[in-house]
Structures are given as structure tokens and as C-alpha cells.
XYZ file of C-alpha atoms in Angstrom:
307
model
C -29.289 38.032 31.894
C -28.442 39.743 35.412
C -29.228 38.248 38.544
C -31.965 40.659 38.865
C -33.388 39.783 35.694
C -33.530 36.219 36.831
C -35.245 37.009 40.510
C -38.125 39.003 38.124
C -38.529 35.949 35.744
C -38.892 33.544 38.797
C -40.981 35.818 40.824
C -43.680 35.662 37.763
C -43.434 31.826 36.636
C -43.939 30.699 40.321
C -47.009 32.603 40.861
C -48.156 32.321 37.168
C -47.887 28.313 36.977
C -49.581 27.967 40.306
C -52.130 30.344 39.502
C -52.747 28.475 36.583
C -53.444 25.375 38.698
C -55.670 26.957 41.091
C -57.961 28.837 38.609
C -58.334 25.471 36.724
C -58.901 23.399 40.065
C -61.232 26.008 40.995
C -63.314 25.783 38.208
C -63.640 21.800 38.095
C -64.413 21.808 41.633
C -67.034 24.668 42.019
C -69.450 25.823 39.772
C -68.231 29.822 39.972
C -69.189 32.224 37.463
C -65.725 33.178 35.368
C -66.128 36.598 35.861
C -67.088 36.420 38.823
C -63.721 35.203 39.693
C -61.757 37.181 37.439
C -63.651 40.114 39.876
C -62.462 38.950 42.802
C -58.925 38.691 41.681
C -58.914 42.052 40.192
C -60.482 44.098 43.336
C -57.947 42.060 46.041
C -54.943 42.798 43.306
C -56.051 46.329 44.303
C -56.887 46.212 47.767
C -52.691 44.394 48.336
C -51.121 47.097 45.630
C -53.024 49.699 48.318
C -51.143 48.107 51.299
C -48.099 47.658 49.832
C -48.324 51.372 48.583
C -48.892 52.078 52.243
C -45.976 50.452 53.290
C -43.734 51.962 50.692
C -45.034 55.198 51.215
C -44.047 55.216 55.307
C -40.027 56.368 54.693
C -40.426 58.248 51.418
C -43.280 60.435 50.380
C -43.336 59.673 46.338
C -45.469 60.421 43.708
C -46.908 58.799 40.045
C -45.281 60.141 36.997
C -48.158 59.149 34.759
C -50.750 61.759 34.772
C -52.897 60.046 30.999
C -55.511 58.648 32.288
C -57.006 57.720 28.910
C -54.514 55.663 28.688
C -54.687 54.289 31.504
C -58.016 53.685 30.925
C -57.249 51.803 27.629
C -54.641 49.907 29.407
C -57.238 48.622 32.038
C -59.627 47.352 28.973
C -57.071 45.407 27.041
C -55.619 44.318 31.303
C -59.487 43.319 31.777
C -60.568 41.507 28.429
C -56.762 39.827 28.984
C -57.716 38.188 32.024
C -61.474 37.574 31.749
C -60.903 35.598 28.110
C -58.005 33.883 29.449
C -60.065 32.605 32.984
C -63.182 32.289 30.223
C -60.566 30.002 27.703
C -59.396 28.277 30.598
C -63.018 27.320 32.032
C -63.639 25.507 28.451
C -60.552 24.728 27.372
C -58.031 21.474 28.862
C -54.943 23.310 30.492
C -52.772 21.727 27.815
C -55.164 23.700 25.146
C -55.209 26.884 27.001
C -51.105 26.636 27.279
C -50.409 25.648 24.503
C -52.713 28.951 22.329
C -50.205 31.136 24.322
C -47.640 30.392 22.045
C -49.244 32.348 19.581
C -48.558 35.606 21.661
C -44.817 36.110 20.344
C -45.345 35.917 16.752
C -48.596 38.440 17.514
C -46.190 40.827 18.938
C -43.832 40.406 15.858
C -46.496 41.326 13.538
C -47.505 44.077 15.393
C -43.758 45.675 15.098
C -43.496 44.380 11.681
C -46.688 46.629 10.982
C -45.443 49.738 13.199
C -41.952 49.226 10.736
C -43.859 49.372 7.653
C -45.915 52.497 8.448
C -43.296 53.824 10.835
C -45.430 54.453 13.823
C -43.838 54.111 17.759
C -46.432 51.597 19.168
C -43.316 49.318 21.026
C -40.420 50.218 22.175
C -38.104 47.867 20.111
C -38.495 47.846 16.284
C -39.015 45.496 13.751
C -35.497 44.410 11.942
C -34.127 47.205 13.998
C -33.136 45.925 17.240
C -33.658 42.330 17.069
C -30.645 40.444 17.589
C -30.271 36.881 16.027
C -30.926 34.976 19.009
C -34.626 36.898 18.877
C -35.318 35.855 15.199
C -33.799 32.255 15.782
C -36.468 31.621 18.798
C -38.899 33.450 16.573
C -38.680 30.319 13.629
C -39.009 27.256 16.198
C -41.762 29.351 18.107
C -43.463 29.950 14.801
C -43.144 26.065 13.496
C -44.320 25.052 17.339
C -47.569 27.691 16.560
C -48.007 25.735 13.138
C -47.976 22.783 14.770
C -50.482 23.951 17.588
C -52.611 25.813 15.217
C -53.000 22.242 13.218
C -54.154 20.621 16.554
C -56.506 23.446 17.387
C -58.839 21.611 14.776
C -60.015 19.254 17.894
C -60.460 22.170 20.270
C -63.547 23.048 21.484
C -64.486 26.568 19.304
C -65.782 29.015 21.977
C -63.042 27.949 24.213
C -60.392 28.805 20.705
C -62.135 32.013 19.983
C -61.951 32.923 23.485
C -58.662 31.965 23.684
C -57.653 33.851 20.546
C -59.105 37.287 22.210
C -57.059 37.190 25.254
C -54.060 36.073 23.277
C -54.730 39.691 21.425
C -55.909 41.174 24.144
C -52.341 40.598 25.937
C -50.618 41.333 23.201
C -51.758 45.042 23.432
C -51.521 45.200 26.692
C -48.271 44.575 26.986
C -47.260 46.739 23.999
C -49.325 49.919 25.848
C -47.353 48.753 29.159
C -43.785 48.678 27.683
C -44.343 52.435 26.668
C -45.452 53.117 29.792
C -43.022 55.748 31.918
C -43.014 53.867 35.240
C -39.289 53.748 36.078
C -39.360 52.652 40.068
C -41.058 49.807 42.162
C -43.321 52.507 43.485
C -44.693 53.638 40.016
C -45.624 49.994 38.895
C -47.200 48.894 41.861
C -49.484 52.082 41.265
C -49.901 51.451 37.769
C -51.372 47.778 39.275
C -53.297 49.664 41.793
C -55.087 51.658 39.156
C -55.410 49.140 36.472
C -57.195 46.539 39.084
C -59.804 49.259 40.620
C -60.962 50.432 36.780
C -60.596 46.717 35.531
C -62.798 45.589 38.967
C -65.314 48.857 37.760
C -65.533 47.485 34.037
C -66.338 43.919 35.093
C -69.089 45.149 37.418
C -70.717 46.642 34.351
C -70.142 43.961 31.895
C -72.119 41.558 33.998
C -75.224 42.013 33.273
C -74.245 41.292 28.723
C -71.822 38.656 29.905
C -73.108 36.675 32.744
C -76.502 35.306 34.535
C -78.047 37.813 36.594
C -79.165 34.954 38.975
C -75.130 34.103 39.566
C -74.887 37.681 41.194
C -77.384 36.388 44.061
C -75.431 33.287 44.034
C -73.575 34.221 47.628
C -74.135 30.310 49.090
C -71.341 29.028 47.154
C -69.034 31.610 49.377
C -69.848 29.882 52.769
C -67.382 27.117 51.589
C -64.056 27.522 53.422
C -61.779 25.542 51.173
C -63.312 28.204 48.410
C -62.602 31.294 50.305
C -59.027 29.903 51.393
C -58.558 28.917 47.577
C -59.824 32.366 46.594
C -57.263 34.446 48.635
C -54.720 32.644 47.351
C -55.586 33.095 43.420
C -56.056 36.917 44.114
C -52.506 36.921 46.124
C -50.645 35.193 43.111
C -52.713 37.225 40.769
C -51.177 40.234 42.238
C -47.658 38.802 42.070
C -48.332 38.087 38.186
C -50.009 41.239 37.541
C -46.524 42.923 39.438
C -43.700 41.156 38.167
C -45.320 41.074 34.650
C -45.115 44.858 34.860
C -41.590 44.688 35.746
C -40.545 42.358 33.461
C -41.603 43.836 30.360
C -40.375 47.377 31.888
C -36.895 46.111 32.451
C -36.460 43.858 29.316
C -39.013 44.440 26.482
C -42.347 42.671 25.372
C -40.711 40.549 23.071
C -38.205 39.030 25.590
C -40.146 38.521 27.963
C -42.404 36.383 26.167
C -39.668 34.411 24.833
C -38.135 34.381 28.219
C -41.360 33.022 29.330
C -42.017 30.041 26.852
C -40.063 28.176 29.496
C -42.765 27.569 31.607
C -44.904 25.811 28.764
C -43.485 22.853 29.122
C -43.876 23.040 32.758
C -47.212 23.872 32.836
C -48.198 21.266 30.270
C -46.224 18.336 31.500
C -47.191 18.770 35.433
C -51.054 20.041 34.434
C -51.657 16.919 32.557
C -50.759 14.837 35.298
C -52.412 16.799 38.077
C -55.617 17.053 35.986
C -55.590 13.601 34.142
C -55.176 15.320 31.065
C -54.124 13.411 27.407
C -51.078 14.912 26.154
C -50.623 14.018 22.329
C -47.394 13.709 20.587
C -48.160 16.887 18.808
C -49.007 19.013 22.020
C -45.826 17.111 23.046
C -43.919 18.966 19.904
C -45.276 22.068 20.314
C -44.448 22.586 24.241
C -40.631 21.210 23.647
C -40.628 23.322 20.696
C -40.898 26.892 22.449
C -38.610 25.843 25.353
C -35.916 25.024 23.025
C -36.360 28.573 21.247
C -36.134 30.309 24.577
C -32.712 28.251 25.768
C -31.175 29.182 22.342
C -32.420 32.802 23.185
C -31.469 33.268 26.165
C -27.969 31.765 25.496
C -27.041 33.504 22.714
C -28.537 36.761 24.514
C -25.802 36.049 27.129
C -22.993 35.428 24.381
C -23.945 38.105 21.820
């Protein structure tokens, strides 16, 4: 991997592990509706991809090659239900089970190319058996015997917090399949594409709310007068920008499938350090399954370097 490739990959696991932390801090400290703060994250993701399109826009005068917006529109649905069942899965779940149900995403994304082979349609950019090297199918077996392993300790989860869980993990996987398609070739173009996809995804949550919240948390605006809730607030929409940015960019620059394997290193991270922060029990077999997918992406990414 280049040196650029590497700046992209850290500039999404910082902000993605502590934006992990936050959300999950935020919802054991205050009682805030989930989509109310997936809402907030997706408008200010907006309102900074508007500055910083500002900004960019003072020396050069560019424009934004996509002109579908049906599918941008489709992108923002699968961006929004991403997000919402992920802050929904983490509101239920412990951060070890939310973690560790993101393993599923790669294999997900391998069936979904194995399918596109077998009928022969275009829906990623790489192919099934087509271009994937031996390093990809090597970190595909451990990450599929970690899944087993996680899918066999998913029998103590709690169930809405699994099926949520299981819809974002779907929901992301199209998502990213629509974005690695998507012709945005400069820095410009994908901060754009973030612009976009936050104002429609803020729009869609604004509707939902009335089939998938309270009506009475709407009128809820007391809980904003705390400080150390606005201050935490910020930040999560400031990472969630970052994450939202350098996802974009990763997937762009490297593919779907590599960047999820690429970013099974921060499982282990986020699993080891969460259950300390957050006084979590970490079982021998949540133990297995976050050494599992770390070890598949150090074999991948070394014999990506080597091959």
C-alpha cells in the first residue's frame, strides 16, 4: 500500500474508533432519541462538507460530474438506514456485540459479487474469481471462520439489537457497492457527494420520525441546555464527517472489498479498549473472533504488498 493509501486508512480509523466511543458514551449518559442523533450528525456532516466546499471552491471554480440523482437518491437511503441501524444496534447492543456483527460485512460483499458473477451483472467494480488475488481469498477463510464463530455467540445477544444490527450490516454493504461505482475522481467531487448524501439523508430522517420515534422526543429540547451534550455533540458530527469523507475515499481509491479487509484492523482495537472504557465482559470467543479478522487483514495486506 502507498503512503497515501495509509494517510486515508488512518484518517478513517481515528475518527471511526472515537466516534464509536462517543456515540456509545452518549447514549449511556443521556437519554437521546437514536435518531435524533443520527439527525444531528447527518445535517452538521452537511453544513462542514458546505464550508469546506467553500473553501475549495475560492482558487478553482469546479464542478460535480454526477448529474443521477436517482441514484443519488438511492445512495442516501442505503447511507441513512446504514447509520440509523448502526447508532439504533449500538444503543442496544454492548460495543463488543455491535463490533464484533461488522465482521459479517466482508463475506456480505463476497456474496454479493459471487451473485453479480453468476448472472453476470456490473453491480461492483471488482469481480468475483476475477480479480481477487490470493491474499483476498486467504483473509476471506479466517474472516469467515471468525463470522462462524461470532454468529455462534450471537445466540446471547439481545434480538432487536441483532436484527438491527444485521440491517445496517446490509445496509452498508450496498452502500458501499453503489459508492465504488460512483464517478467521483477528485477531493472536490467526494466531498460533494457527502454534501448531498447528508442534506437528503437529514430530509429522510425528518420524515421517518413520526413511524420510528416518539412524537413527544421531538419537543424534548431540555436535554440540549446541557453543555457537556452540545460539546459532545459537535464533536460526533465533526468525526462523523471525517468517516463519512475518508470512507468515500477509501473505497474510491482501493475497492469495497479492501477496504473492509483493510479495516478489520480496528476490531480488535475497538473491542479490546471499549471493553475496558465501558466495563464490558469480553469472552474467549469474542476474544477469537476479534484476533481472528486482524490476522486476515495482516496476511492481506502483506501479501498485497508482495504479490
Amino acid at each position: 500500500m502507498s503512503a497515501k493509501a495509509h494517510a486515508r486508512y488512518i484518517a478513517n480509523f481515528i475518527p471511526a474508533i472515537l466516534l464509536i466511543y462517543l456515540t456509545k458514551w452518549i447514549f449511556q449518559q443521556y437519554v437521546i432519541s437514536c435518531l435524533m442523533l443520527t439527525l444531528i450528525n447527518c445535517f452538521f456532516s452537511g453544513i462542514f462538507s458546505t464550508i469546506l466546499l467553500k473553501c475549495l471552491s475560492i482558487s478553482n471554480k469546479r464542478t460535480f460530474s454526477t448529474t443521477n440523482y436517482r441514484r443519488l437518491i438511492i445512495i442516501s437511503i442505503f447511507f441513512t438506514l446504514f447509520v440509523l441501524f448502526s447508532n439504533r444496534s449500538l444503543e442496544f447492543n454492548t460495543l463488543i456485540t455491535y463490533q464484533l456483527i461488522k465482521i459479517q460485512i466482508p463475506p456480505t460483499l463476497m456474496l454479493i459479487q459471487w451473485i453479480q458473477f453468476q448472472f453476470q451483472w456490473s453491480l461492483t467494480r471488482e469481480k468475483f474469481l476475477e480479480n481477487y488475488s490470493f491474499a483476498v481469498l486467504a483473509a476471506f477463510a479466517i474472516i469467515c471462520i471468525s463470522t462462524l464463530i461470532t454468529t455462534y455467540a450471537d445466540l446471547y445477544f439481545h434480538f432487536n439489537g441483532y436484527l438491527y444490527a444485521c440491517t445496517s450490516v446490509f445496509s452498508n454493504v450496498f452502500y458501499q457497492t453503489l459508492i465504488e461505482t460512483e464517478p467521483s475522481t477528485t477531493f472536490y467531487e467526494r466531498t460533494r457527494l457527502v454534501q448531498i448524501q447528508s442534506f437528503i439523508s437529514t430530509g429522510i430522517l425528518i420524515c421517518l420520525w413520526p413511524f420510528v420515534e416518539s412524537m413527544n422526543d421531538f419537543y424534548n429540547w431540555d436535554l440540549f441546555l446541557d453543555w457537556d451534550l452540545i460539546i459532545s455533540l459537535f464533536l460526533g458530527s465533526i468525526l462523523a464527517f471525517l468517516v463519512n469523507l475518508s470512507i468515500v475515499s477509501c473505497i474510491q481509491n482501493d475497492a469495497a472489498i479492501g477496504y473492509n479487509l483493510v479495516g478489520q484492523m480496528k476490531t480488535f482495537v475497538i473491542i479490546y479498549f471499549g471493553s475496558h472504557l465501558f466495563d464490558e465482559t469480553l469472552t474467549d470467543r469474542q476474544k477469537l473472533s476479534a484476533i481472528l479478522p486482524t490476522i486476515a487483514c495482516l496476511i492481506y495486506i502483506y501479501l498485497r504488498r508482495y504479490s
